[in-house]
Amino acid sequence: MDSDADADNDAYGIERLRAGKPVAANWITMMSPAVAEITADIGYQIAFVDTEHTTASLSDVETMVRSLEAGGDTDAIVRVPSDDPTYLKRVLDVGADGVMVPMIETASQAEAVVDATRYPPAGIRGTGAGRAQSYGADMADYVDSIDDRLLRIAQIETPTAVENVAEIAAVDGIDALFVGPVDLSTGLGDLGNTESDAFVDAVETVFDAAATADKPVGTLATSEADIEYYERLGFDWQIVGVDVLLLRERTSEVRSTYADLVSE
C-alpha cells in the first residue's frame, strides 16, 4: 500500500466523517457477532448498532462492539433509544466509539447529550472501571483522552428539530447531524416521500445550518436509488445498508430465481 493510501486509511471512520469525507456506514439490527464481523470484514468504516427499534440488551451491545473490533477497523456507534444519561454512560462504558441520539429537537437537548458523555468538570458522566477503561487499568488515560475521540451525532427528524437546527448544530461537542428520512417525512405529513418539496426544503435548512457550524450531515439509504438520490442532494455521509433489509431482499431474490426456474 502506498503512502497516500496509508494516510487515507489513518483517517478512518470517525476521523473521515469529522473531516467531511464520504463515509460508508452499515446499520445493524440483528445482534449477531457474525453480522458485526462480516460488516467489518467487508470494509464498512462505521457500523451503527441500533438499540432504539430493537430488543438489544446492553450485553448484546457489548458483544457487537467486541465483534466489530475483532473483525477489522470499523468504528462502532450505538444508536441509543433516547437521551437518557444513565444509558449513554453505560453504552460508552462497554467501549462504543460514539453515540447517535434520536429525536433531538432543541439545543438544550443536544447540550444535555454532550454533558452526559463528558467527564467532570466539563460534563456529568460518572467514572467506572468498565470495558472501555480496560477494567480500571487505563482509567486515567481514558478519562483524559476520550472526549476528543467520541463521536456524538444528533438526529434531526421532526419539523421542530428543523426549526431549531442552527442552534443544535452550533452546540460544542455535537460532531455531526443525521436526517432521519422516515420520521422527518412522516412529521411533514407525507410518510416516506423524500422527494417532496417540504422534505427537500427541510434538508436544505439542515445543510445550511451544518455548513455554518462546520458539521457533516448524513442519512439512511435503503436502496441503490436512495444512495444516488441522497448523494445528489448533497449529504456528506450515508448509512448504505440495513442488515435485515439486505437479508430479506437477497434471500427473496434467490428464492424467486429458483422458483421461476423450476416452474418453467
XYZ file of N, CA and C in Angstrom:
792
model
N 0.853 -1.200 0.000
C 0.000 0.000 0.000
C 0.881 1.239 0.000
N 0.556 2.231 -0.856
C 1.406 3.410 -0.929
C 1.098 4.362 0.218
N 1.941 5.397 0.331
C 1.823 6.307 1.468
C 0.519 7.079 1.450
N 0.024 7.456 0.251
C -1.242 8.176 0.173
C -2.378 7.316 0.691
N -2.357 6.044 0.331
C -3.393 5.135 0.810
C -3.281 4.943 2.310
N -2.022 4.874 2.803
C -1.823 4.744 4.243
C -2.425 5.936 4.978
N -2.153 7.121 4.457
C -2.663 8.334 5.103
C -4.180 8.350 5.080
N -4.771 7.912 3.963
C -6.224 7.884 3.868
C -6.804 6.881 4.839
N -6.140 5.752 4.994
C -6.636 4.722 5.904
C -6.532 5.188 7.358
N -5.509 6.023 7.660
C -5.391 6.552 9.011
C -6.614 7.379 9.383
N -7.153 8.107 8.396
C -8.362 8.906 8.622
C -9.566 8.016 8.381
N -9.751 7.043 9.263
C -10.777 6.046 9.063
C -12.019 6.426 9.848
N -13.162 5.908 9.425
C -14.393 6.016 10.177
C -14.686 7.393 10.731
N -14.579 7.513 12.045
C -14.929 8.744 12.741
C -14.119 9.932 12.226
N -12.821 9.756 12.051
C -11.995 10.870 11.611
C -12.349 11.313 10.193
N -12.666 10.362 9.328
C -13.102 10.720 7.975
C -14.396 11.525 8.036
N -15.324 11.069 8.858
C -16.605 11.756 8.957
C -16.425 13.182 9.459
N -15.628 13.325 10.514
C -15.379 14.665 11.052
C -14.715 15.579 10.033
N -13.888 15.003 9.175
C -13.190 15.790 8.166
C -14.058 16.097 6.954
N -15.301 15.623 6.972
C -16.198 15.882 5.859
C -15.980 14.989 4.660
N -15.245 13.899 4.849
C -15.017 12.959 3.753
C -16.167 11.947 3.692
N -16.454 11.404 2.508
C -17.520 10.406 2.399
C -17.238 9.196 3.277
N -18.257 8.713 3.937
C -18.145 7.542 4.809
C -19.275 6.573 4.475
N -18.923 5.318 4.260
C -19.930 4.279 4.051
C -20.162 3.554 5.377
N -21.379 3.649 5.873
C -21.716 3.020 7.147
C -22.764 1.946 6.952
N -22.820 1.037 7.893
C -23.816 -0.028 7.874
C -24.690 0.093 9.116
N -25.909 -0.419 9.002
C -26.876 -0.370 10.100
C -27.136 -1.794 10.579
N -26.896 -2.035 11.851
C -27.046 -3.379 12.404
C -28.222 -3.427 13.370
N -29.154 -4.311 13.089
C -30.290 -4.533 13.994
C -30.290 -5.951 14.561
N -29.601 -6.851 13.886
C -29.508 -8.241 14.359
C -28.282 -8.371 15.246
N -28.497 -8.677 16.499
C -27.387 -8.700 17.451
C -26.625 -10.021 17.386
N -26.049 -10.257 16.218
C -25.264 -11.461 15.967
C -23.803 -11.079 15.747
N -22.869 -11.700 16.454
C -21.455 -11.419 16.210
C -21.051 -11.625 14.758
N -21.686 -12.586 14.098
C -21.353 -12.835 12.700
C -21.683 -11.627 11.831
N -22.807 -10.979 12.093
C -23.176 -9.784 11.332
C -22.138 -8.690 11.537
N -21.696 -8.506 12.766
C -20.683 -7.486 13.055
C -19.361 -7.814 12.372
N -18.939 -9.062 12.443
C -17.666 -9.457 11.838
C -17.707 -9.312 10.325
N -18.819 -9.690 9.702
C -18.956 -9.550 8.252
C -18.947 -8.078 7.865
N -19.661 -7.259 8.625
C -19.690 -5.815 8.376
C -18.281 -5.236 8.371
N -17.499 -5.608 9.371
C -16.128 -5.117 9.461
C -15.263 -5.685 8.345
N -15.436 -6.962 8.041
C -14.620 -7.618 7.022
C -14.870 -7.023 5.644
N -16.127 -6.640 5.371
C -16.458 -6.042 4.082
C -15.758 -4.701 3.907
N -15.556 -3.996 5.014
C -14.852 -2.725 4.940
C -15.700 -1.507 5.241
N -16.866 -1.709 5.849
C -17.634 -0.548 6.287
C -16.797 0.241 7.294
N -16.776 1.540 7.145
C -15.931 2.365 8.001
C -16.564 2.634 9.366
N -17.887 2.635 9.399
C -18.637 2.800 10.637
C -19.804 1.832 10.630
N -20.120 1.274 11.788
C -21.320 0.465 11.935
C -22.173 1.064 13.044
N -23.451 1.234 12.759
C -24.387 1.738 13.754
C -25.150 0.560 14.345
N -25.011 0.375 15.641
C -25.711 -0.697 16.349
C -26.985 -0.085 16.921
N -28.125 -0.543 16.425
C -29.390 0.094 16.770
C -29.996 -0.504 18.037
N -30.223 0.347 19.035
C -30.908 -0.111 20.248
C -32.230 0.633 20.456
N -32.600 1.467 19.478
C -33.883 2.179 19.611
C -35.054 1.318 19.168
N -34.907 0.681 18.018
C -36.009 -0.109 17.459
C -35.691 -1.603 17.448
N -34.918 -2.056 18.398
C -34.605 -3.476 18.517
C -34.775 -3.908 19.968
N -34.599 -5.194 20.197
C -34.687 -5.738 21.557
C -33.310 -5.879 22.193
N -32.317 -5.186 21.643
C -30.938 -5.339 22.100
C -30.782 -4.988 23.578
N -30.061 -5.852 24.277
C -29.690 -5.584 25.665
C -28.313 -4.926 25.690
N -27.919 -4.442 26.859
C -26.582 -3.870 26.991
C -25.523 -4.939 26.747
N -25.811 -6.155 27.147
C -24.893 -7.258 26.884
C -24.744 -7.496 25.384
N -25.860 -7.371 24.642
C -25.800 -7.501 23.185
C -24.910 -6.411 22.584
N -25.069 -5.196 23.078
C -24.266 -4.082 22.576
C -22.782 -4.359 22.793
N -22.444 -4.832 23.974
C -21.046 -5.137 24.268
C -20.516 -6.212 23.329
N -21.319 -7.231 23.066
C -20.898 -8.297 22.150
C -20.664 -7.761 20.752
N -21.539 -6.859 20.300
C -21.388 -6.318 18.952
C -20.161 -5.410 18.856
N -19.907 -4.623 19.887
C -18.716 -3.773 19.885
C -17.458 -4.637 19.837
N -17.421 -5.685 20.644
C -16.279 -6.600 20.627
C -16.082 -7.206 19.239
N -17.181 -7.627 18.627
C -17.104 -8.313 17.338
C -16.656 -7.379 16.236
N -17.104 -6.134 16.276
C -16.639 -5.154 15.287
C -15.149 -4.903 15.439
N -14.688 -4.830 16.668
C -13.253 -4.652 16.911
C -12.461 -5.849 16.399
N -12.993 -7.041 16.624
C -12.296 -8.249 16.194
C -12.282 -8.387 14.680
N -13.322 -7.869 14.031
C -13.461 -8.061 12.591
C -12.642 -7.118 11.747
N -12.223 -5.995 12.303
C -11.457 -5.042 11.494
C -11.389 -3.679 12.134
N -11.347 -2.646 11.288
C -11.144 -1.276 11.759
C -12.443 -0.475 11.825
N -13.570 -1.138 11.764
C -14.853 -0.443 11.756
C -15.149 0.181 13.113
N -15.492 1.471 13.113
C -15.863 2.151 14.349
C -17.300 1.805 14.716
N -17.539 1.592 16.001
C -18.852 1.172 16.493
C -19.580 2.352 17.127
N -20.675 2.763 16.494
C -21.517 3.830 17.021
C -22.852 3.212 17.437
N -23.296 3.503 18.636
C -24.560 2.950 19.120
C -25.655 3.992 18.971
N -26.724 3.612 18.259
C -27.907 4.479 18.216
C -28.722 4.108 19.452
N -28.739 5.024 20.418
C -29.406 4.777 21.690
C -30.900 5.046 21.557
N -31.712 4.550 22.520
C -33.162 4.767 22.418
C -33.584 6.200 22.706
N -32.807 6.902 23.546
C -33.182 8.261 23.951
C -31.945 8.968 24.495
N -32.161 10.157 25.026
C -31.038 10.917 25.582
C -30.841 10.649 27.073
N -31.311 9.507 27.559
C -31.159 9.148 28.971
C -29.675 9.094 29.350
N -29.224 9.902 30.305
C -27.794 9.974 30.618
C -27.230 8.688 31.207
N -28.050 7.945 31.927
C -27.568 6.689 32.507
C -27.270 5.671 31.422
N -28.169 5.572 30.439
C -27.937 4.616 29.356
C -26.749 5.058 28.503
N -26.635 6.340 28.248
C -25.488 6.837 27.478
C -24.175 6.449 28.155
N -24.114 6.633 29.455
C -22.916 6.278 30.213
C -22.606 4.791 30.082
N -23.618 3.959 30.210
C -23.397 2.512 30.185
C -22.956 2.030 28.804
N -23.515 2.618 27.763
C -23.117 2.263 26.399
C -21.654 2.620 26.152
N -21.246 3.781 26.612
C -19.856 4.187 26.427
C -18.912 3.333 27.258
N -19.364 2.907 28.429
C -18.517 2.082 29.283
C -18.226 0.707 28.686
N -19.077 0.227 27.783
C -18.783 -1.073 27.161
C -17.833 -0.922 25.975
N -17.498 0.326 25.617
C -16.480 0.527 24.590
C -16.953 1.092 23.272
N -18.180 1.597 23.202
C -18.648 2.209 21.961
C -17.785 3.411 21.606
N -17.600 3.613 20.305
C -16.800 4.744 19.830
C -17.608 6.031 19.748
N -18.902 5.924 19.950
C -19.738 7.109 19.909
C -21.200 6.735 20.000
N -22.045 7.757 19.977
C -23.489 7.536 20.087
C -24.216 8.408 19.072
N -25.360 7.904 18.631
C -26.293 8.705 17.846
C -27.599 8.727 18.624
N -28.133 9.937 18.831
C -29.283 10.110 19.715
C -30.486 10.583 18.910
N -31.604 9.859 19.000
C -32.783 10.220 18.206
C -33.560 11.388 18.802
N -34.403 11.969 17.933
C -35.397 12.970 18.337
C -34.810 14.148 19.117
N -33.661 14.641 18.676
C -33.121 15.869 19.256
C -33.841 17.045 18.599
N -34.498 17.854 19.418
C -35.309 18.942 18.875
C -34.861 20.329 19.329
N -34.006 20.396 20.326
C -33.567 21.693 20.840
C -32.081 21.658 21.177
N -31.510 22.837 21.252
C -30.103 22.937 21.630
C -29.890 22.443 23.052
N -30.854 22.659 23.927
C -30.697 22.206 25.307
C -30.641 20.688 25.387
N -31.410 20.001 24.547
C -31.312 18.540 24.493
C -29.931 18.114 24.018
N -29.442 18.761 22.988
C -28.114 18.427 22.459
C -27.040 18.686 23.505
N -27.160 19.780 24.219
C -26.195 20.094 25.281
C -26.228 19.040 26.375
N -27.429 18.533 26.695
C -27.553 17.509 27.727
C -26.871 16.213 27.304
N -26.956 15.882 26.012
C -26.274 14.696 25.492
C -24.765 14.846 25.647
N -24.257 16.006 25.289
C -22.815 16.243 25.417
C -22.392 16.169 26.880
N -23.167 16.794 27.768
C -22.847 16.754 29.194
C -22.802 15.317 29.714
N -23.744 14.488 29.257
C -23.830 13.106 29.734
C -22.672 12.251 29.257
N -21.988 12.695 28.212
C -20.892 11.899 27.641
C -19.518 12.482 27.945
N -19.482 13.554 28.735
C -18.209 14.158 29.149
C -18.027 14.007 30.653
N -16.789 13.737 31.030
C -16.469 13.654 32.453
C -16.376 15.054 33.066
N -16.620 15.158 34.381
C -16.414 16.440 35.071
C -14.964 16.900 34.913
N -14.732 18.195 34.874
C -15.712 19.259 35.136
C -16.507 19.689 33.914
N -16.199 19.130 32.734
C -16.886 19.550 31.513
C -18.295 18.981 31.417
N -18.538 17.835 32.085
C -19.834 17.185 31.994
C -20.206 16.469 33.271
N -21.111 15.489 33.149
C -21.640 14.809 34.332
C -21.452 13.302 34.282
N -20.704 12.798 33.287
C -20.531 11.345 33.167
C -19.792 10.789 34.388
N -20.368 9.759 34.978
C -19.725 9.124 36.112
C -18.586 8.218 35.680
N -17.579 8.075 36.532
C -16.429 7.234 36.214
C -16.638 5.832 36.747
N -16.272 4.857 35.925
C -16.389 3.466 36.328
C -15.337 2.638 35.629
N -15.024 1.495 36.222
C -13.973 0.629 35.667
C -14.599 -0.413 34.760
N -15.064 0.034 33.602
C -15.686 -0.858 32.649
C -14.736 -1.334 31.575
N -15.320 -1.955 30.552
C -14.502 -2.478 29.467
C -13.758 -1.355 28.746
N -14.419 -0.211 28.554
C -13.790 0.902 27.841
C -12.535 1.394 28.547
N -12.517 1.248 29.853
C -11.376 1.701 30.650
C -10.419 0.556 30.990
N -10.497 -0.527 30.212
C -9.683 -1.728 30.464
C -9.856 -2.193 31.909
N -11.125 -2.118 32.349
C -11.486 -2.568 33.697
C -10.635 -1.907 34.773
N -10.379 -0.639 34.559
C -9.665 0.168 35.540
C -8.206 0.404 35.234
N -7.621 -0.426 34.391
C -6.181 -0.316 34.131
C -5.819 0.967 33.399
N -6.728 1.455 32.527
C -6.439 2.650 31.737
C -7.353 3.813 32.116
N -7.830 3.820 33.343
C -8.813 4.823 33.739
C -8.340 6.247 33.478
N -7.156 6.593 33.957
C -6.674 7.973 33.823
C -6.522 8.376 32.368
N -5.904 7.511 31.560
C -5.704 7.838 30.148
C -7.044 7.962 29.426
N -7.971 7.056 29.749
C -9.283 7.088 29.102
C -10.005 8.394 29.425
N -10.062 8.750 30.681
C -10.755 9.976 31.100
C -10.129 11.204 30.438
N -8.814 11.207 30.311
C -8.115 12.355 29.736
C -8.321 12.489 28.232
N -8.507 11.363 27.542
C -8.476 11.400 26.077
C -9.799 11.126 25.383
N -10.768 10.534 26.062
C -11.941 10.022 25.364
C -12.803 11.120 24.765
N -12.844 12.291 25.379
C -13.718 13.348 24.869
C -13.371 13.721 23.441
N -12.106 13.712 23.107
C -11.671 14.064 21.756
C -11.934 12.947 20.757
N -12.136 11.727 21.251
C -12.285 10.590 20.347
C -13.739 10.185 20.099
N -14.614 10.482 21.038
C -16.010 10.085 20.890
C -16.709 10.853 19.772
N -17.605 10.162 19.075
C -18.443 10.803 18.065
C -19.860 10.923 18.627
N -20.405 12.134 18.554
C -21.760 12.385 19.041
C -22.587 12.925 17.880
N -23.644 12.210 17.540
C -24.484 12.584 16.407
C -25.896 12.878 16.900
N -26.429 14.016 16.492
C -27.804 14.379 16.821
C -28.705 14.085 15.628
N -29.778 13.353 15.871
C -30.729 13.052 14.809
C -31.739 14.194 14.671
N -31.867 14.660 13.455
C -32.826 15.707 13.111
C -33.948 15.028 12.340
N -35.104 14.884 12.987
C -36.144 14.079 12.346
C -37.565 14.550 12.635
N -37.704 15.805 13.036
C -39.024 16.395 13.212
C -39.006 17.826 12.681
N -40.173 18.380 12.333
C -40.222 19.784 11.913
C -39.669 20.729 12.981
N -39.908 20.413 14.249
C -39.371 21.247 15.326
C -37.852 21.243 15.319
N -37.280 20.071 15.109
C -35.826 19.964 15.041
C -35.267 20.794 13.893
N -35.961 20.770 12.756
C -35.504 21.565 11.607
C -35.558 23.050 11.942
N -36.606 23.471 12.638
C -36.725 24.871 13.033
C -35.556 25.304 13.930
N -35.080 24.376 14.752
C -34.030 24.695 15.729
C -32.654 24.184 15.322
N -32.510 23.741 14.074
C -31.297 23.029 13.699
C -30.044 23.902 13.769
N -30.167 25.193 13.524
C -28.975 26.046 13.600
C -28.405 26.058 15.006
N -29.284 26.138 16.001
C -28.837 26.130 17.395
C -28.303 24.762 17.794
N -28.931 23.696 17.301
C -28.473 22.337 17.611
C -27.084 22.106 17.026
N -26.915 22.472 15.759
C -25.632 22.263 15.079
C -24.503 23.038 15.736
N -24.838 24.156 16.347
C -23.810 25.009 16.948
C -23.333 24.509 18.301
N -23.978 23.502 18.870
C -23.607 23.015 20.203
C -22.219 22.382 20.165
N -21.332 22.850 21.005
C -19.988 22.280 21.118
C -20.086 20.843 21.629
N -19.455 19.942 20.920
C -19.498 18.536 21.302
C -20.393 17.704 20.419
N -21.339 18.323 19.725
C -22.105 17.627 18.695
C -21.255 17.634 17.431
N -20.881 16.441 16.970
C -19.918 16.326 15.873
C -20.553 16.225 14.500
N -21.808 15.757 14.453
C -22.455 15.548 13.159
C -23.963 15.523 13.356
N -24.669 15.708 12.250
C -26.123 15.629 12.241
C -26.548 14.464 11.351
N -27.715 13.932 11.659
C -28.279 12.827 10.874
C -29.739 13.132 10.615
N -30.118 13.185 9.338
C -31.514 13.385 8.974
C -32.196 12.016 8.923
N -33.189 11.819 9.790
C -33.977 10.588 9.769
C -35.055 10.701 8.711
N -34.886 10.082 7.539
C -35.795 10.345 6.417
C -37.229 9.891 6.645
N -37.422 8.751 7.313
C -38.784 8.265 7.510
C -39.522 9.120 8.527
N -38.888 9.362 9.680
C -39.554 10.163 10.705
C -39.779 11.602 10.234
N -38.804 12.183 9.555
C -38.971 13.560 9.113
C -40.067 13.672 8.058
N -40.074 12.768 7.102
C -41.126 12.823 6.079
C -42.505 12.594 6.700
N -42.558 11.713 7.707
C -43.823 11.483 8.404
C -44.266 12.745 9.131
N -43.324 13.391 9.821
C -43.635 14.620 10.536
C -44.089 15.735 9.616
N -43.627 15.672 8.369
C -44.029 16.671 7.377
C -45.330 16.300 6.681
N -45.918 15.170 7.098
C -47.232 14.785 6.592
C -47.239 13.912 5.364
N -46.092 13.318 5.012
C -46.033 12.516 3.783
C -45.056 11.366 3.986
N -45.501 10.336 4.672
C -44.663 9.196 5.047
C -43.850 8.650 3.881
N -42.531 8.668 4.054
C -41.633 8.052 3.088
C -41.348 8.861 1.848
N -41.994 9.995 1.678
C -41.778 10.800 0.470
C -40.613 11.755 0.699
N -39.438 11.311 0.298
C -38.234 12.131 0.491
C -37.946 13.032 -0.706
N -38.857 13.023 -1.674
C -38.689 13.900 -2.830
C -39.682 15.056 -2.824
N -40.492 15.149 -1.781
C -41.450 16.252 -1.696
C -40.716 17.567 -1.501
N -41.360 18.650 -1.908
C -40.747 19.963 -1.731
C -40.488 20.241 -0.259
N -41.421 19.833 0.607
C -41.273 20.094 2.042
C -40.051 19.386 2.599
N -39.838 18.132 2.176
C -38.690 17.376 2.674
C -37.387 17.977 2.157
N -37.334 18.263 0.883
C -36.107 18.815 0.303
C -35.791 20.167 0.924
N -36.819 20.988 1.152
C -36.594 22.289 1.791
C -36.043 22.106 3.210
N -36.583 21.112 3.930
C -36.108 20.846 5.289
C -34.650 20.407 5.274
N -34.302 19.551 4.327
C -32.917 19.092 4.208
C -31.990 20.264 3.896
N -32.414 21.143 3.024
C -31.588 22.305 2.699
C -31.372 23.187 3.935
N -32.396 23.301 4.762
C -32.253 24.061 6.003
C -31.207 23.417 6.907
N -31.235 22.088 6.993
C -30.248 21.356 7.792
C -28.847 21.559 7.212
N -28.733 21.465 5.883
C -27.431 21.651 5.243
C -26.863 23.038 5.545
N -27.705 24.051 5.468
C -27.234 25.419 5.697
C -26.724 25.577 7.129
N -27.476 25.045 8.084
C -27.069 25.141 9.486
C -25.778 24.377 9.737
N -25.679 23.193 9.140
C -24.490 22.368 9.329
C -23.264 23.016 8.711
N -23.441 23.647 7.564
C -22.315 24.306 6.907
C -21.799 25.460 7.760
N -22.705 26.198 8.351
C -22.308 27.300 9.209
C -21.512 26.806 10.416
N -21.959 25.662 10.957
C -21.302 25.094 12.140
C -20.152 24.162 11.786
N -19.935 23.930 10.500
C -18.893 23.025 10.024
C -19.098 21.615 10.574
N -20.328 21.114 10.438
C -20.673 19.763 10.880
C -21.205 18.961 9.695
N -20.749 17.727 9.496
C -21.242 16.914 8.380
C -22.642 16.372 8.645
N -23.374 16.141 7.572
C -24.755 15.665 7.664
C -24.885 14.332 6.936
N -25.519 13.361 7.596
C -25.730 12.061 6.984
C -27.188 11.669 6.983
N -27.480 10.539 6.337
C -28.831 9.995 6.324
C -28.767 8.501 6.059
N -29.929 7.874 5.983
C -30.028 6.426 5.780
C -30.601 6.122 4.415
N -29.862 5.350 3.622
C -30.323 4.904 2.309
C -30.631 3.407 2.370
N -31.791 3.026 1.891
C -32.173 1.615 1.936
C -32.228 0.971 0.557
N -31.744 1.677 -0.453
C -31.686 1.122 -1.804
C -30.590 1.844 -2.576
N -30.199 1.265 -3.696
C -29.193 1.911 -4.527
C -29.717 3.231 -5.085
N -31.013 3.269 -5.383
C -31.606 4.512 -5.870
C -31.534 5.591 -4.797
N -31.779 5.200 -3.541
C -31.661 6.147 -2.436
C -30.242 6.699 -2.332
N -29.270 5.807 -2.438
C -27.867 6.227 -2.329
C -27.558 7.304 -3.360
N -27.965 7.073 -4.599
C -27.697 8.028 -5.667
C -28.456 9.335 -5.433
N -29.709 9.222 -4.976
C -30.523 10.418 -4.738
C -29.949 11.267 -3.616
N -29.578 10.639 -2.510
C -29.042 11.398 -1.379
C -27.677 11.995 -1.691
N -26.919 11.326 -2.540
C -25.637 11.900 -2.962
C -25.878 13.158 -3.794
N -26.888 13.103 -4.668
C -27.214 14.283 -5.476
C -27.702 15.435 -4.596
N -28.466 15.105 -3.549
C -28.948 16.153 -2.657
C -27.796 16.850 -1.943
N -26.730 16.093 -1.667
C -25.565 16.706 -1.058
C -25.216 16.241 0.337
N -25.719 15.073 0.745
C -25.348 14.542 2.053
C -23.858 14.212 2.078
N -23.232 14.468 3.230
C -21.800 14.227 3.374
C -21.466 12.756 3.578
N -22.363 12.020 4.237
C -22.119 10.611 4.522
C -23.463 9.888 4.560
N -23.393 8.580 4.358
C -24.626 7.799 4.319
C -24.465 6.463 5.032
N -25.533 6.038 5.651
C -25.660 4.642 6.060
C -26.290 3.937 4.873
N -25.554 3.008 4.271
C -25.956 2.472 2.970
C -26.373 1.000 3.033
N -26.786 0.550 4.182
C -27.285 -0.812 4.276
C -27.905 -1.066 5.632
N -28.976 -1.819 5.649
C -29.605 -2.277 6.890
C -29.630 -3.791 6.847
N -29.058 -4.434 7.833
C -28.850 -5.880 7.764
C -30.117 -6.672 7.447
N -31.213 -6.383 8.139
C -32.431 -7.171 7.916
C -33.010 -6.939 6.524
N -32.922 -5.710 6.029
C -33.444 -5.421 4.699
C -32.606 -6.103 3.624
N -31.281 -6.071 3.805
C -30.409 -6.738 2.836
C -30.621 -8.239 2.840
N -30.782 -8.814 4.012
C -31.040 -10.252 4.110
C -32.353 -10.611 3.442
N -33.388 -9.846 3.725
C -34.693 -10.121 3.149
C -34.686 -9.980 1.629
N -34.066 -8.891 1.155
C -34.045 -8.634 -0.276
C -33.291 -9.709 -1.041
N -32.087 -10.023 -0.582
C -31.273 -11.003 -1.314
C -31.862 -12.409 -1.205
N -32.380 -12.755 -0.038
C -32.995 -14.069 0.123
C -34.213 -14.206 -0.780
N -34.989 -13.141 -0.891
C -36.162 -13.159 -1.763
C -35.766 -13.310 -3.225
N -34.677 -12.630 -3.603
C -34.223 -12.694 -4.993
C -33.811 -14.104 -5.390
N -33.005 -14.761 -4.565
C -32.528 -16.095 -4.939
C -33.657 -17.122 -4.866
N -34.580 -16.962 -3.929
C -35.730 -17.859 -3.872
C -36.574 -17.715 -5.133
N -36.793 -16.471 -5.561
C -37.588 -16.227 -6.772
C -36.901 -16.794 -7.998
N -35.572 -16.661 -8.051
C -34.827 -17.224 -9.177
C -35.061 -18.717 -9.307
N -34.972 -19.410 -8.163
C -35.169 -20.854 -8.196
C -36.624 -21.202 -8.505
N -37.550 -20.487 -7.893
C -38.962 -20.775 -8.127
C -39.329 -20.578 -9.587
N -38.805 -19.529 -10.218
C -39.063 -19.296 -11.635
C -38.463 -20.392 -12.485
N -37.284 -20.865 -12.122
C -36.585 -21.884 -12.896
C -37.358 -23.210 -12.892
N -37.769 -23.647 -11.717
C -38.423 -24.965 -11.627
C -39.872 -24.942 -12.079
N -40.436 -23.741 -12.235
C -41.829 -23.670 -12.688
C -41.968 -23.632 -14.201
N -40.811 -23.494 -14.871
C -40.854 -23.451 -16.338
C -41.195 -24.802 -16.945
